[in-house]
Steps between C-alpha positions, in 0.01 A plus 500: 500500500489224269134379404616282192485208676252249405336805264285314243488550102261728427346343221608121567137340469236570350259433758285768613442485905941491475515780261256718703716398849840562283377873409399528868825407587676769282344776599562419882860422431502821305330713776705312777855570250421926484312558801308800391336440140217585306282257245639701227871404582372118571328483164788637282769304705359160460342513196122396659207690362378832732189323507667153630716731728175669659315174557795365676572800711120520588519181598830546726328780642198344624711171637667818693890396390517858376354818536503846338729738614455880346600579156807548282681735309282582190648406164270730318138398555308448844770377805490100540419339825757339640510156644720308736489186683349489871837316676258285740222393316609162465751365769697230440626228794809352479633194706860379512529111671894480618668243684498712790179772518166580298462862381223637345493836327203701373626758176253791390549494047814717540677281784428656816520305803151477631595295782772212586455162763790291562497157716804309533393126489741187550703320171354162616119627506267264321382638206111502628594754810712734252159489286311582800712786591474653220143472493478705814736710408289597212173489726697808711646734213147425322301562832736869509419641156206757445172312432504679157824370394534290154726208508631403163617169616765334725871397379693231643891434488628167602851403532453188259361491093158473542430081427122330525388336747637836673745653683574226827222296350264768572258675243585813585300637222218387643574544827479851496237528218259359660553694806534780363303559156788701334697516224762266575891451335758265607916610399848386615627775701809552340266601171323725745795674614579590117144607466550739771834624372335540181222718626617689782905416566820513301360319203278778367517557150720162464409272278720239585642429847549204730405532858668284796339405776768400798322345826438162621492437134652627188275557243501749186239666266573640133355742314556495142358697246275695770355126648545244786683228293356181631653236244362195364415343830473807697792449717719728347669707778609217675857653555554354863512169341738526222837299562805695733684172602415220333468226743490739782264555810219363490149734424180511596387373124668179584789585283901588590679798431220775417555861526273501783635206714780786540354857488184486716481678803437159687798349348727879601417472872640150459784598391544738718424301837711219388788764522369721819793397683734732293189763505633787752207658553224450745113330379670306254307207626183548341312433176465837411617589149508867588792450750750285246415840235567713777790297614607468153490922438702547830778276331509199688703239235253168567206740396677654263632178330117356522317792319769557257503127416125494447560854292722299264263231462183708411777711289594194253139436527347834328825429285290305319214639528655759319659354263131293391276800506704826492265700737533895544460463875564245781296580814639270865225518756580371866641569813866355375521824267588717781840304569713717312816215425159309331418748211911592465502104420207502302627753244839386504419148416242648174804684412713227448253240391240653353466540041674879537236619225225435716670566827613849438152619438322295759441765832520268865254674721373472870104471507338806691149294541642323849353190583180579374606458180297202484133612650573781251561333197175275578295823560621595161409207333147566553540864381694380191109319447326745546731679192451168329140468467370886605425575821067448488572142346741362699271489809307279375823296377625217727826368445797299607874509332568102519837418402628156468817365587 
C-alpha cells in the first residue's frame, strides 16, 4: 500500500515539538510498512538514534498504538522484541456527502471495515437537513463502537472544492466540530477516491494516477509524484467541466457544452427516456441508471448508442489528460463502467487521440473500492494524519483541509 502520500521531510524545520512528532511519525510508518520489526531494524533503517528510537517506541507503547509481540530471530547477541502495530487502536470515520445518500465508514489503521451506514437523502435537500443527517448518522455509528475505542478524527468528502463561507453556505467545519470534539478534515471526493486507490485499491505503489469519479457529477483526482494535486486554486480535478461541445447543453456551472452536461448519469437516463419508444424491453420507463447499463449490455442500439457516445466523450477527455500529465494509471469509478460498449469507447477514443508516448504506457482500470470509494478515501485521510504528525500527537491536532476555489 502506498503511505507516501502527504509523508513529510524529515528534517524540513528546525523546530523541535515538529522534529520530535516527525521521528514519531517514522517509526510508525516504519512499523506500520514491515509489520513485524524490532527497534534495532527501526534505528538502522531510518537513521534515528537507538536512544530516540526507544523513547518513541516507549511512548507508542504506552498510547497503546502498538504492542510487543515475542521475539525475533537472533543476529548474534540476545533475540530482539518484536513490535507491530495494534490495527484498532485508533479508528478512523469516514463520511462521503453524494447527491443521492450519506455513508459513513469507520477503518481500523490497516483498512478494515469496522462498520458501514448508508441513508439515501433527496438531490434538492437543503443543505442544513443533509448537515443534520449526518450528525445523527455519526451519533449512531459513534453510539455502536466499544466505549474504549480511540477516534483519530472524522473525514469528510463533498462533491464540490471546499470554498469559505462553506459548503451550501454552511460551516461545515464547525458544524460538526463543535458537535463532535474531533479531529476534523474537509476534501473533494474525487481526491478522496484517489486517496483510497492509493492506499487500499489499484493505485498502490503508483505514484502518479488520475482517478474518475462518474455519477451525478464528473469529477477527477490526481496523484502526482505520490500526492493529491490540488493546483493553485485547489480546483484541480475539475474534469466534468472541461469543454466537449463548445456551445453545447447547458451545465449545472451555468456554462454550455461541459463534459458533464453530457456524461452524468442524470443527463444518460435522459437520453435514454427521450428515446424509450425504440427501447424493446420492458421498465424502460424509469430513472434508473442501472436499467439503460443493463439495457445497454443486452444490446439494445438506443442504449448502446447513449453509453458509447458518453464513452467517446470521457475518451477525448482523458485524451488530454494524458497528453498534460502522462500518468501510469487511469482509474473510472461509477456505475457507467459496467456498460461494456462504454470502456470499448473509452480506450478506443485514447487510442486514437491520445500523445502515443504517454498512451501506450498509461493502464485503464475499473476501481474495485465500489461506491464507497468515497467514505473510504475520507477515512483514509485521517489515517494519512495520523502518519503525518505520529499517531500520540495528532489527537490532540485539530484540523480542516480548506481549499479555495
Amino acid at each position: 500500500m502506498n503511505k507516501d502520500l502527504q509523508r513529510p521531510e524529515r528534517w524540513s524545520v528546525a523546530d523541535g515539538d515538529t522534529i520530535r512528532s516527525t521521528n514519531t511519525s517514522v517509526v510508525f510508518d516504519h512499523i506500520y510498512s514491515n509489520r513485524r520489526t524490532d527497534r534495532a531494524s527501526i534505528a538502522r533503517d531510518t537513521g534515528l538514534s537507538p536512544t530516540t528510537v526507544s523513547a518513541i517506541t516507549g511512548n507508542l507503547l504506552e498510547a497503546g498504538v502498538i504492542r510487543e509481540s515475542g521475539s525475533g530471530a537472533s543476529r548474534g547477541g540476545r533475540r530482539p522484541i518484536v513490535l507491530e502495530i495494534v490495527p484498532g487502536a485508533r479508528l478512523s470515520i469516514g463520511v462521503e456527502v453524494g447527491a443521492s445518500h450519506i455513508t459513513v465508514i469507520v477503518l481500523d489503521l490497516f483498512g478494515t471495515v469496522i462498520s458501514r451506514s448508508s441513508q439515501p437523502i433527496l438531490t434538492a435537500n437543503a443543505g442544513v437537513e443533509s448537515v443534520e443527517m449526518i450528525k445523527s448518522m455519526l451519533e449512531g455509528i459513534l453510539a455502536e463502537l466499544p466505549t474504549a475505542s480511540r477516534v483519530a478524527g472524522i473525514g469528510v468528502g463533498i462533491q464540490s472544492r471546499v470554498a469559505r463561507p462553506g459548503w451550501k453556505g454552511i460551516d461545515l467545519d464547525a458544524e460538526l466540530r463543535d458537535s463532535f470534539g474531533i479531529p476534523l478534515w474537509i476534501d473533494n471526493d474525487a481526491n478522496l477516491g484517489a486517496l483510497a486507490e492509493a492506499w487500499w485499491g489499484q493505485g498502490q505503489d503508483v505514484a502518479d494516477f488520475t482517478y474518475v469519479k462518474l455519477g451525478g457529477g464528473v469529477g477527477s483526482g490526481h496523484i502526482i509524484a505520490g500526492d493529491i494535486h490540488r493546483g493553485h486554486s485547489g480546483a484541480a480535478g475539475e474534469i466534468g467541466h472541461t469543454p466537449s461541445e463548445p456551445g453545447g447543453r447547458l451545465c449545472q456551472c451555468g456554462r454550455r457544452g461541459c463534459l458533464e452536461a453530457y456524461i452524468s448519469s442524470r443527463t444518460l437516463v435522459e437520453f435514454y427516456l427521450d428515446e424509450c419508444d425504440d427501447c424493446e424491453s420492458t421498465g424502460t420507463h424509469t430513472t434508473d441508471r442501472r436499467l439503460l447499463i443493463e439495457a445497454a449490455n443486452r444490446g439494445e442500439e438506443p442504449a448502446r448508442r447513449i453509453v458509447s457516445d458518453a464513452g467517446k466523450r470521457l475518451g477525448a477527455a482523458l485524451s488530454t489528460v494524458i497528453g498534460i500529465l502522462a500518468p501510469a494509471m487511469i482509474v473510472l469509478s461509477g456505475p457507467i463502467t459496467a456498460a461494456s460498449d462504454f470502456m470499448e469507447a473509452v480506450k478506443t477514443q485514447i487510442e486514437e487521440l491520445a500523445f502515443e508516448q504517454s498512451a501506450e504506457v498509461c493502464k485503464l482500470v475499473i476501481s474495485e473500492l465500489d461506491q464507497d470509494a468515497g467514505a473510504v478515501g475520507a477515512a483514509t485521510l485521517v489515517i494519512s494524519e495520523v502518519f503525518r504528525h505520529g499517531v500520540t500527537e495528532s489527537d490532540a491536532t485539530s484540523q480542516t483541509i480548506k481549499v479555495s476555489g
